[in-house]
Coordinates of C-alpha atoms and ligand atoms in Angstrom, one line a residue:
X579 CA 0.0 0.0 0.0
X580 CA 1.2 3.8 -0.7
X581 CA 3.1 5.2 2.5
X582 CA 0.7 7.5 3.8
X583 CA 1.2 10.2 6.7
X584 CA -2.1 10.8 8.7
X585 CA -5.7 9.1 9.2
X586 CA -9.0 10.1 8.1
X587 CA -11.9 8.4 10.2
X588 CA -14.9 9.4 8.6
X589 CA -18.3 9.5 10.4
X590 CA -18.9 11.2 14.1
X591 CA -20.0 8.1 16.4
X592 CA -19.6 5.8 18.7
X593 CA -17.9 3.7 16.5
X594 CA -16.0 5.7 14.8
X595 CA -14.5 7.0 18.5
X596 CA -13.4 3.4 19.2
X597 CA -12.0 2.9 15.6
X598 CA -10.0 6.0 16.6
X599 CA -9.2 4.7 20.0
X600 CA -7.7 1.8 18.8
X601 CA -5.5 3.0 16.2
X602 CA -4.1 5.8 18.2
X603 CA -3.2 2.5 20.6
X604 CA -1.6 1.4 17.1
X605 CA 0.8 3.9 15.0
X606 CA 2.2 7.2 16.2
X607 CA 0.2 8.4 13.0
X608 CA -2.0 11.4 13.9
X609 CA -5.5 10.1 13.6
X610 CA -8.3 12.6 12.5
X611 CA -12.3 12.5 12.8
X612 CA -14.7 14.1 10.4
X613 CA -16.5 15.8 11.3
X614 CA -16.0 13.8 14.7
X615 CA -17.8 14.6 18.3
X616 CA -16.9 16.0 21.3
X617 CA -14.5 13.0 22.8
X618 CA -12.8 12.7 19.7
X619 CA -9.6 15.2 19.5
X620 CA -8.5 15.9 15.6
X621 CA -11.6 17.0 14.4
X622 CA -12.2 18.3 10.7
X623 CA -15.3 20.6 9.9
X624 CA -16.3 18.3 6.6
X625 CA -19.6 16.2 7.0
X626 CA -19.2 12.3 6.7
X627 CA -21.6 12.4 3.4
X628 CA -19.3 15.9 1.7
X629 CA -17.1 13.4 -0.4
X630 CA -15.3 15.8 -2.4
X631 CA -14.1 17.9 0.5
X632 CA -13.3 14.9 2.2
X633 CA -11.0 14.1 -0.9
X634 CA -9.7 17.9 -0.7
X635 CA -8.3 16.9 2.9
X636 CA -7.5 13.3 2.7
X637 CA -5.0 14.3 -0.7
X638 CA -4.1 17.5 1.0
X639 CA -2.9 15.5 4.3
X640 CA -1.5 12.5 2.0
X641 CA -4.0 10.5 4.7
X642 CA -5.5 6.8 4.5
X643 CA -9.0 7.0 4.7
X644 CA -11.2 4.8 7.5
X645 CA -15.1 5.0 6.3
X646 CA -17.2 4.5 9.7
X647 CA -20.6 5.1 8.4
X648 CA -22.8 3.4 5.3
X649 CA -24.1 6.0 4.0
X650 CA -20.7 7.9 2.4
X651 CA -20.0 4.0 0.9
X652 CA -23.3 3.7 -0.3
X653 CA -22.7 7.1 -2.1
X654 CA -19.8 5.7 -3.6
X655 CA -16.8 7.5 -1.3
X656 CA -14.3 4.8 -2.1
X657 CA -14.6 5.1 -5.6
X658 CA -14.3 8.1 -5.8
X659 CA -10.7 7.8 -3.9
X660 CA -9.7 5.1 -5.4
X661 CA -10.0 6.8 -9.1
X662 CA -8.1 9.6 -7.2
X663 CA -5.0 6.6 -6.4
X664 CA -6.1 8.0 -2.3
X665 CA -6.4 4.8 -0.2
X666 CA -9.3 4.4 1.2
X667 CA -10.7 1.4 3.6
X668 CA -14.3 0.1 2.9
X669 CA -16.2 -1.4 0.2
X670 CA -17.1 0.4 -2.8
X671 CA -20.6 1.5 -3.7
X672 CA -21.6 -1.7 -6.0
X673 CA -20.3 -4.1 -3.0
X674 CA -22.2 -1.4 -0.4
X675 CA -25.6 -2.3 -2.0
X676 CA -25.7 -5.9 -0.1
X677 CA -27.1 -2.9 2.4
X678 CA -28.4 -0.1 0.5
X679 CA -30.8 -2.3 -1.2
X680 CA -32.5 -4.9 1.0
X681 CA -34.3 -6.2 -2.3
X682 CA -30.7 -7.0 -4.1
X683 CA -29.4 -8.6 -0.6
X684 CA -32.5 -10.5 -0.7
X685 CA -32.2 -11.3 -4.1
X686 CA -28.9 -12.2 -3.7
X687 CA -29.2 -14.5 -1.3
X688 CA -31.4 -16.4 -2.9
X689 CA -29.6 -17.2 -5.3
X690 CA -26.8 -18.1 -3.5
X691 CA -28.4 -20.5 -0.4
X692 CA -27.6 -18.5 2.0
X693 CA -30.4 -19.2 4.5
X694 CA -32.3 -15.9 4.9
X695 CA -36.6 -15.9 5.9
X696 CA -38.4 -16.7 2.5
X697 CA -39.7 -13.8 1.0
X698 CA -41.2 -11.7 -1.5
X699 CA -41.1 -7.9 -3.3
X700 CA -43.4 -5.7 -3.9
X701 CA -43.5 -2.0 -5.7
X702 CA -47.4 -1.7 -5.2
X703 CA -50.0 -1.3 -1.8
X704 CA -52.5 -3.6 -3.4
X705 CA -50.3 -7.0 -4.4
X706 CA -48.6 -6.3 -1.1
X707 CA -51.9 -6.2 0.8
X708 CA -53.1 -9.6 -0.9
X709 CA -50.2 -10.9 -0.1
X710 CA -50.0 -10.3 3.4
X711 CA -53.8 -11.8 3.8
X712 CA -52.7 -14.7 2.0
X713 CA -50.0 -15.1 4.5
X714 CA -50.6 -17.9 7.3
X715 CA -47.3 -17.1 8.9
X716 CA -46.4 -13.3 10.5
X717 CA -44.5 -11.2 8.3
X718 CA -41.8 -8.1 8.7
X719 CA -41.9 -5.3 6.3
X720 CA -38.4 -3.9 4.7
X721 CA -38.0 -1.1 2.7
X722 CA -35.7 -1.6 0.0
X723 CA -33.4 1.7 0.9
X724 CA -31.2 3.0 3.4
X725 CA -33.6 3.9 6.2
X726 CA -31.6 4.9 9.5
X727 CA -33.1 1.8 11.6
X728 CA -36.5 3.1 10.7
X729 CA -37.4 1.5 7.7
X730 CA -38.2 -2.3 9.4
X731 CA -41.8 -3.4 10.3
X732 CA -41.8 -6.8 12.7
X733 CA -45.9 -7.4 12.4
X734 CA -47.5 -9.2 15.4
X735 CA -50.2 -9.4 12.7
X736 CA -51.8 -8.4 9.5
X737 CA -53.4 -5.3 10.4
X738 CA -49.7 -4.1 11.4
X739 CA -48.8 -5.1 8.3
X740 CA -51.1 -3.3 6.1
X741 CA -50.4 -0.4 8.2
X742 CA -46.7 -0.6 7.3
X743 CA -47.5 -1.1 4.0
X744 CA -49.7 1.8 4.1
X745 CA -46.8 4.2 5.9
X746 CA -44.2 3.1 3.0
X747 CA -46.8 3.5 -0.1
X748 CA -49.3 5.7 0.3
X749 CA -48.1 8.2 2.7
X750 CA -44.8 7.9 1.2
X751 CA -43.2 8.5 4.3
X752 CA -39.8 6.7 3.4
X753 CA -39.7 8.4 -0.1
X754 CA -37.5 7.0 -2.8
X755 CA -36.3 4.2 -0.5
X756 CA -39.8 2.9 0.2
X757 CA -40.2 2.3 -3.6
X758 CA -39.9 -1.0 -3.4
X759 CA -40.4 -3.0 -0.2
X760 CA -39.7 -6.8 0.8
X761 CA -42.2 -8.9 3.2
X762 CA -40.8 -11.8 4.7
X763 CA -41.3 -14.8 7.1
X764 CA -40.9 -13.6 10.7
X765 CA -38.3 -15.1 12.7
X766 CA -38.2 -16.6 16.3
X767 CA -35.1 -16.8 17.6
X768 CA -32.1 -14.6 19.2
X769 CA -30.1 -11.9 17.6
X770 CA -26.8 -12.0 17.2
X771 CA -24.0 -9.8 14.9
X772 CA -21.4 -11.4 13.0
X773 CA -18.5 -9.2 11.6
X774 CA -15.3 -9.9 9.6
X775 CA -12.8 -8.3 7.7
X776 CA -12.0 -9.1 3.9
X777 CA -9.8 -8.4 1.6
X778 CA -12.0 -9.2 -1.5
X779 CA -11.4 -13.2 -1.0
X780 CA -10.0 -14.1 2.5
X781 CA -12.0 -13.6 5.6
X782 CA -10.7 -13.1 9.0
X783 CA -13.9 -13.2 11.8
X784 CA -13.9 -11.0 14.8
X785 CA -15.3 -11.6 18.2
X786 CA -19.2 -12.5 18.0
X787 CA -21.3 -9.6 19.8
X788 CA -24.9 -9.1 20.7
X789 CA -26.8 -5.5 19.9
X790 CA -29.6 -4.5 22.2
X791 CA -32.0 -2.6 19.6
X792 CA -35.3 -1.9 21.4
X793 CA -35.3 1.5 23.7
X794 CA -36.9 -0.2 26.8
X795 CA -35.4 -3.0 28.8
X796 CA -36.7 -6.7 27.7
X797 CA -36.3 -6.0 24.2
X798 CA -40.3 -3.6 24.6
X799 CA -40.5 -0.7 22.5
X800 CA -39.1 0.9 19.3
X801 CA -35.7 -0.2 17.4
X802 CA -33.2 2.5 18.3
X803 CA -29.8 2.4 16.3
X804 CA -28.8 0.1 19.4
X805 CA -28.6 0.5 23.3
X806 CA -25.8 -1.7 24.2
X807 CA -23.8 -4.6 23.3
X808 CA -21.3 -7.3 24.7
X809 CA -18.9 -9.4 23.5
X810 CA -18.0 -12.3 22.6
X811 CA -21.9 -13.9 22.9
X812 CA -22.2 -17.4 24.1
X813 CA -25.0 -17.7 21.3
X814 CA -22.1 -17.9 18.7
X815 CA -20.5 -21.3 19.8
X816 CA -17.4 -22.1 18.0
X817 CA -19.4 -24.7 15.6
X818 CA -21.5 -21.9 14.9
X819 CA -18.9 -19.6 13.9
X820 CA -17.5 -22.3 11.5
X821 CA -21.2 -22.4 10.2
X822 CA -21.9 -18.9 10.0
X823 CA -18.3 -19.0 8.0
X824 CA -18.9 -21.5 5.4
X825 CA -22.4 -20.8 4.8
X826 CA -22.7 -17.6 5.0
X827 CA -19.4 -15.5 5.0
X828 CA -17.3 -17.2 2.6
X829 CA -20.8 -18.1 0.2
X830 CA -20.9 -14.2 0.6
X831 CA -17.5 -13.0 -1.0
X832 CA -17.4 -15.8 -3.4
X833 CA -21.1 -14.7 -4.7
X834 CA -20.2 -10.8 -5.1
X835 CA -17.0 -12.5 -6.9
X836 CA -18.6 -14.2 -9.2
X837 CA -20.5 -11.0 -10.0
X838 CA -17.6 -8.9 -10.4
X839 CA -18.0 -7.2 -7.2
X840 CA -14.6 -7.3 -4.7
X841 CA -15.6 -6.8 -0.9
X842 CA -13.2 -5.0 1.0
X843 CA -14.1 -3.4 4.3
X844 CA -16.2 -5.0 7.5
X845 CA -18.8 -7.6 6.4
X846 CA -21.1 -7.4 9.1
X847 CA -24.3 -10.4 9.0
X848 CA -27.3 -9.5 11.3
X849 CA -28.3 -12.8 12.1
X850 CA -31.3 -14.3 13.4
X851 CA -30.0 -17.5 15.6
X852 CA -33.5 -19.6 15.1
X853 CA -35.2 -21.4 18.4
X854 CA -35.2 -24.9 18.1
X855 CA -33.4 -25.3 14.9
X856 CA -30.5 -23.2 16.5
X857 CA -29.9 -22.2 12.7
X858 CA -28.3 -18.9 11.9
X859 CA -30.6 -16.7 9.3
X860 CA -29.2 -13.6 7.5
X861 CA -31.6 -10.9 8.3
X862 CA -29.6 -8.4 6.4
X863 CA -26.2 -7.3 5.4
X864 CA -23.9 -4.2 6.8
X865 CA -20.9 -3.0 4.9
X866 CA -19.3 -1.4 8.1
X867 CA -18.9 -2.1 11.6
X868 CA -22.0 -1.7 14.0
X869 CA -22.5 0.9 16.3
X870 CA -22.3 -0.1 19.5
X871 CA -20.8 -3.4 18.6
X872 CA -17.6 -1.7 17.5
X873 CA -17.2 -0.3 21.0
X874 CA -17.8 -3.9 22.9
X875 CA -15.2 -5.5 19.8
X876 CA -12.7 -3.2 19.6
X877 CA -11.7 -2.9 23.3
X878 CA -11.3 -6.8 23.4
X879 CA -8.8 -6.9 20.5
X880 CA -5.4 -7.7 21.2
X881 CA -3.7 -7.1 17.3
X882 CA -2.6 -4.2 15.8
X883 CA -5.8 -3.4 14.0
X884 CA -4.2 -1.0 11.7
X885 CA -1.8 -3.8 10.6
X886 CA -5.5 -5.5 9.6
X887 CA -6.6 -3.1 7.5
X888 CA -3.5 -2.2 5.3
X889 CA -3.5 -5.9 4.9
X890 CA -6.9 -5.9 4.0
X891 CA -5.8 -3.2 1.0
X892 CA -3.2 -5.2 -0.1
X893 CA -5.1 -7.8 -0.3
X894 CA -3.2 -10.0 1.7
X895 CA -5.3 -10.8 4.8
X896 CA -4.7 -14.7 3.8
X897 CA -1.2 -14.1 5.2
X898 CA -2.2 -13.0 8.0
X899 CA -2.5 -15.1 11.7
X900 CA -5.8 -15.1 13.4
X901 CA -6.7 -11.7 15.4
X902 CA -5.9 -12.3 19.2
X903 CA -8.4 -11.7 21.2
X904 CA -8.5 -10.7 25.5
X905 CA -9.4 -13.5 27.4
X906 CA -12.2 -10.7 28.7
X907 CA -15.6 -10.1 28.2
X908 CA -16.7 -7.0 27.7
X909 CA -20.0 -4.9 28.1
X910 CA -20.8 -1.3 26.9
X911 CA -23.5 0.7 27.7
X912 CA -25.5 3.5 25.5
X913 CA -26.1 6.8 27.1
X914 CA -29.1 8.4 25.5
X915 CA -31.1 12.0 25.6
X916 CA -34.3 11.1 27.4
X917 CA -37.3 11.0 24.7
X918 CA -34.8 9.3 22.3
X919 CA -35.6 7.6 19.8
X920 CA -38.6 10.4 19.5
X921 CA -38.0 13.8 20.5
X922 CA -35.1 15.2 22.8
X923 CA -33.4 18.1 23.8
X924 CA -29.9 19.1 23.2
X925 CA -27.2 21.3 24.8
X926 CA -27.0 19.8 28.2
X927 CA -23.2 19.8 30.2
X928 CA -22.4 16.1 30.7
X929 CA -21.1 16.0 34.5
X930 CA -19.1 12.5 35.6
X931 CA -16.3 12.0 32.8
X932 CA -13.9 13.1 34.9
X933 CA -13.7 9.5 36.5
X934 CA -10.1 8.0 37.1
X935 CA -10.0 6.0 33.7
X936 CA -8.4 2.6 33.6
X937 CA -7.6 0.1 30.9
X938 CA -10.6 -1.5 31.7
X939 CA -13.0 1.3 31.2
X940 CA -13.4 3.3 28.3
X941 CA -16.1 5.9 27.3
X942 CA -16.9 6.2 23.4
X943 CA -18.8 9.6 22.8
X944 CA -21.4 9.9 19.8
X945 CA -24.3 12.5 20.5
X946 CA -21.6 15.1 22.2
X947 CA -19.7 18.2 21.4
X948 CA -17.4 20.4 23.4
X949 CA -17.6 24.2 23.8
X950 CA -15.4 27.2 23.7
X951 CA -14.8 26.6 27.5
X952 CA -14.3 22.9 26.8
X953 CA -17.1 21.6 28.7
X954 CA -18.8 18.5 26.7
X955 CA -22.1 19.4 25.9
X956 CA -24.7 16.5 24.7
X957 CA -25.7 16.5 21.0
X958 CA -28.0 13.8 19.9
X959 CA -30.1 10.9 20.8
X960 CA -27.3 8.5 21.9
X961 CA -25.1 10.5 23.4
X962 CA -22.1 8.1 24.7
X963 CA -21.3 4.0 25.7
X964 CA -19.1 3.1 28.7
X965 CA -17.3 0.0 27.9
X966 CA -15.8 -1.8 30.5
X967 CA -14.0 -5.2 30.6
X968 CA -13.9 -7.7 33.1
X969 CA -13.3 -11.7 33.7
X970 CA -17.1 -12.5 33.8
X971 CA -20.1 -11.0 31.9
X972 CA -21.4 -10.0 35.4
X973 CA -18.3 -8.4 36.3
X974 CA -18.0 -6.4 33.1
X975 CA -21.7 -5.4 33.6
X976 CA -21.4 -4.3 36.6
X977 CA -18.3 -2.5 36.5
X978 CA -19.9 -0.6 33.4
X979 CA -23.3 0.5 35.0
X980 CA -21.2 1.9 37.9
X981 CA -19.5 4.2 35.8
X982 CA -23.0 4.8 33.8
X983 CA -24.2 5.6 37.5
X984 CA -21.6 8.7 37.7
X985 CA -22.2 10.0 34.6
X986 CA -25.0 12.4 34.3
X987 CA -26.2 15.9 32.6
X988 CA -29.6 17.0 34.6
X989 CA -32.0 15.6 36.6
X990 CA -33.3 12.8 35.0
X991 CA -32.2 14.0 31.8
X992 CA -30.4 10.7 31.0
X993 CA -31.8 7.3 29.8
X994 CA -29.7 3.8 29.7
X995 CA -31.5 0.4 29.2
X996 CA -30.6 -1.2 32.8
X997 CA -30.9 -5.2 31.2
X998 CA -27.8 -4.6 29.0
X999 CA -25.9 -8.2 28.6
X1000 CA -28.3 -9.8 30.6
X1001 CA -29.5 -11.9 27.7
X1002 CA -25.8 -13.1 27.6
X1003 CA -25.8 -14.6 31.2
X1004 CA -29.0 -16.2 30.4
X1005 CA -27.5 -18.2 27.7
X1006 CA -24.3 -19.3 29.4
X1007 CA -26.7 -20.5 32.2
Ligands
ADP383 N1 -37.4 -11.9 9.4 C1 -37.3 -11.3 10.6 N2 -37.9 -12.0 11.6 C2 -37.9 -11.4 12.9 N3 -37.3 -10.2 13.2 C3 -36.8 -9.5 12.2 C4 -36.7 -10.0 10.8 N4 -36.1 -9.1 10.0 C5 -35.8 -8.1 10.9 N5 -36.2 -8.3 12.1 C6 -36.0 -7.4 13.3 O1 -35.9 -6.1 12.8 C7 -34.6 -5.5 13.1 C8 -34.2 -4.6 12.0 O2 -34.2 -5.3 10.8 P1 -32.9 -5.2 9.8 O3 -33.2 -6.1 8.6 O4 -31.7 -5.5 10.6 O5 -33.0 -3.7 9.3 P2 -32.2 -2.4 9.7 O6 -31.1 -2.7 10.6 O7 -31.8 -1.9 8.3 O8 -33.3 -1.5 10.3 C9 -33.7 -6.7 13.3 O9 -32.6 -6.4 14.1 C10 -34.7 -7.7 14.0 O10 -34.8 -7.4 15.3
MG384 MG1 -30.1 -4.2 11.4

């Protein structure tokens, strides 16, 4: 790979923190964020989705380019850079539409046998509605396009259904991306997230992590873009991980192959673990890391991630050993702006981060910025994850909510699931 100088993280989260956590950890490189948040400390004024001015600075700084977020891929970001001879990590925008088009995915899948709920697609109210009243079974409701989290109907039955239906068609609240919509099977099981790095034809799996998506604590209430996460998840035995590999993973790269598509970047499958059969089920594809999984992942990993990455570009990952992982678990908890994921106020001075940091404790920011007298003020919905490790689940649980407990910006003002990783000691009962 070209020598480079600097680092480029593009996006402004949680994730995109602990990416920049870890390679800081990694290289002597100065890392910068853009646009970045109020924990992170190079930031650039350029939004994550402003490609060209992104290109202005990543050729100005002679920097390699980290793409956090799936919306600058599915814009095309790194083909842009790579025309431009600017290295740039992440998959380009024909290999990003395994997410930005649930209906190719879908598609996709199908045709390779890669177990996913059966399914069909619609670009009409009236098919969609027959179909759904045809249905014996319970059905979730995709639109086709990127959607922020908000674009997924699970139906407890067919009323909900032809409400969705109605949301996506004929209120056209999802515009363009609700053009076309998928409805498939439901799916009983447990969740899990699967992520890997690949270089275009090898495949090297990182830890297994569990999301916590709903607001409310039992998995009630709306998705969010995620409350919490641990990691590794006793769901994903190692069988399963060799499953989830040569069924799904490898199946994957070989498939966009074949097409004349190279995947380079994260390959993240959301996967449905089904009860009773125990059988994993693509729910969708990712083309980037999860947010908060990256910050329950990343704090566990023992390599030299950067040394990952520009092996990934090189397309040499195959000579690469397996990632070492801490013999730790690790748990990491989402701060949010009460009201989130509906309406919430902004501006608030985050009081508690002043805590005596150890290597077992870190605190990712997303939703925060700082002001001109360097206080850190909150500035979103999820505002910030503590991610602690620890010998047990139950340790690293508890050793992250006590730090949660410190952390605080009003009375009342913030909200946390209190059932994060819970799940997780369940299973390993
Ligand atoms: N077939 C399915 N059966 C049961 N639950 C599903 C199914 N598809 C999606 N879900 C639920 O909806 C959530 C969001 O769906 P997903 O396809 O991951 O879309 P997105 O992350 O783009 O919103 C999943 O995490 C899962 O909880
Ligand atoms: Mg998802």
């Amino acid at each position: 790979m070209k020598q480079y100088d600097n680092i480029l993280i593009v996006g402004s989260g949680g994730r995109e923190h602990s990416i920049g956590w870890k390679l800081s950890n990694d290289t002597k490189k100065k890392v910068f964020f853009a646009p970045g948040n109020g924990g992170t400390e190079k930031n650039v004024e350029i939004d994550s989705d402003d490609i060209m001015k992104l290109f202005e600075f990543a050729k100005k700084n002679n920097s390699f380019t980290i793409v956090g977020p799936e919306k600058p891929l599915s814009l095309g970001i790194v083909d842009i850079f790579e025309e431009g001879q600017l290295p740039i990590f992440g998959p380009n925008r024909n290999a990003s539409r395994l997410e930005s088009s649930k209906v190719f995915a879908k598609l996709f899948m199908r045709n390779m046998g890669i177990q996913t709920a059966s399914f069909s697609i619609f670009s009409d109210p009236n098919s969609a509605i027959k179909h759904v009243h045809s249905s014996s079974k319970n059905v979730v409701v995709k639109v086709d396009g990127l959607a922020a989290g908000k674009g997924v109907f699970v139906c407890d039955n067919g009323n909900e259904a032809t409400e969705a239906i109605y949301k996506i068609f004929v209120n056209n609240e999802f515009t363009n991306s609700g053009n076309k919509i998928v409805i498939e099977e439901r799916i009983y099981g447990d969740e899990a997230s699967f992520i890997a790095l690949c270089d275009g034809r090898s495949i090297i799996p990182l830890a297994s992590s569990q999301d916590h998506k709903n607001i409310l604590d039992g998995d009630k209430g709306p998705n969010t873009g995620g409350m919490g996460s641990y990691s590794p998840t006793p769901l994903v035995t190692e069988n399963l991980s060799n499953k989830i590999m040569d069924k799904i993973m490898q199946p994957t790269i070989k498939g966009l192959n074949d097409l004349g598509i190279k995947f380079k970047g994260f390959l993240y499958a959301g996967l449905m673990i089904e009860r009773g059969s125990n059988e994993p089920y693509v729910l969708e594809f990712n083309v980037r890391m999860g947010d908060p999984e990256c910050q329950s992942i990343l704090p566990r990993m023992d390599s030299n991630l950067l040394q990952y990455l520009e092996a990934a570009m090189d397309e040499k990952l195959e000579s690469m050993p397996p990632i070492k992982w801490k013999d730790k678990h690790s748990v990491s908890i989402v701060m949010a702006s009460k009201g989130y994921p509906g309406k919430y106020q902004s501006g608030k001075v985050i009081h508690g981060l002043e805590f005596n940091p150890d290597d077992c404790t870190c605190v990712f920011h997303s939703g925060t910025k700082k002001n001109s007298r360097g206080e850190i003020l909150t500035n979103g919905g999820r505002v910030l994850s503590v991610t602690s490790l620890g010998d047990t689940l139950e340790g690293a649980k508890n050793r992250s909510y006590s730090v949660v407990s410190q952390i605080h910006w009003g009375e009342n003002e913030e909200y946390y699931r209190n059932d994060i990783a819970l799940k997780g000691i369940k299973y390993a009962i």
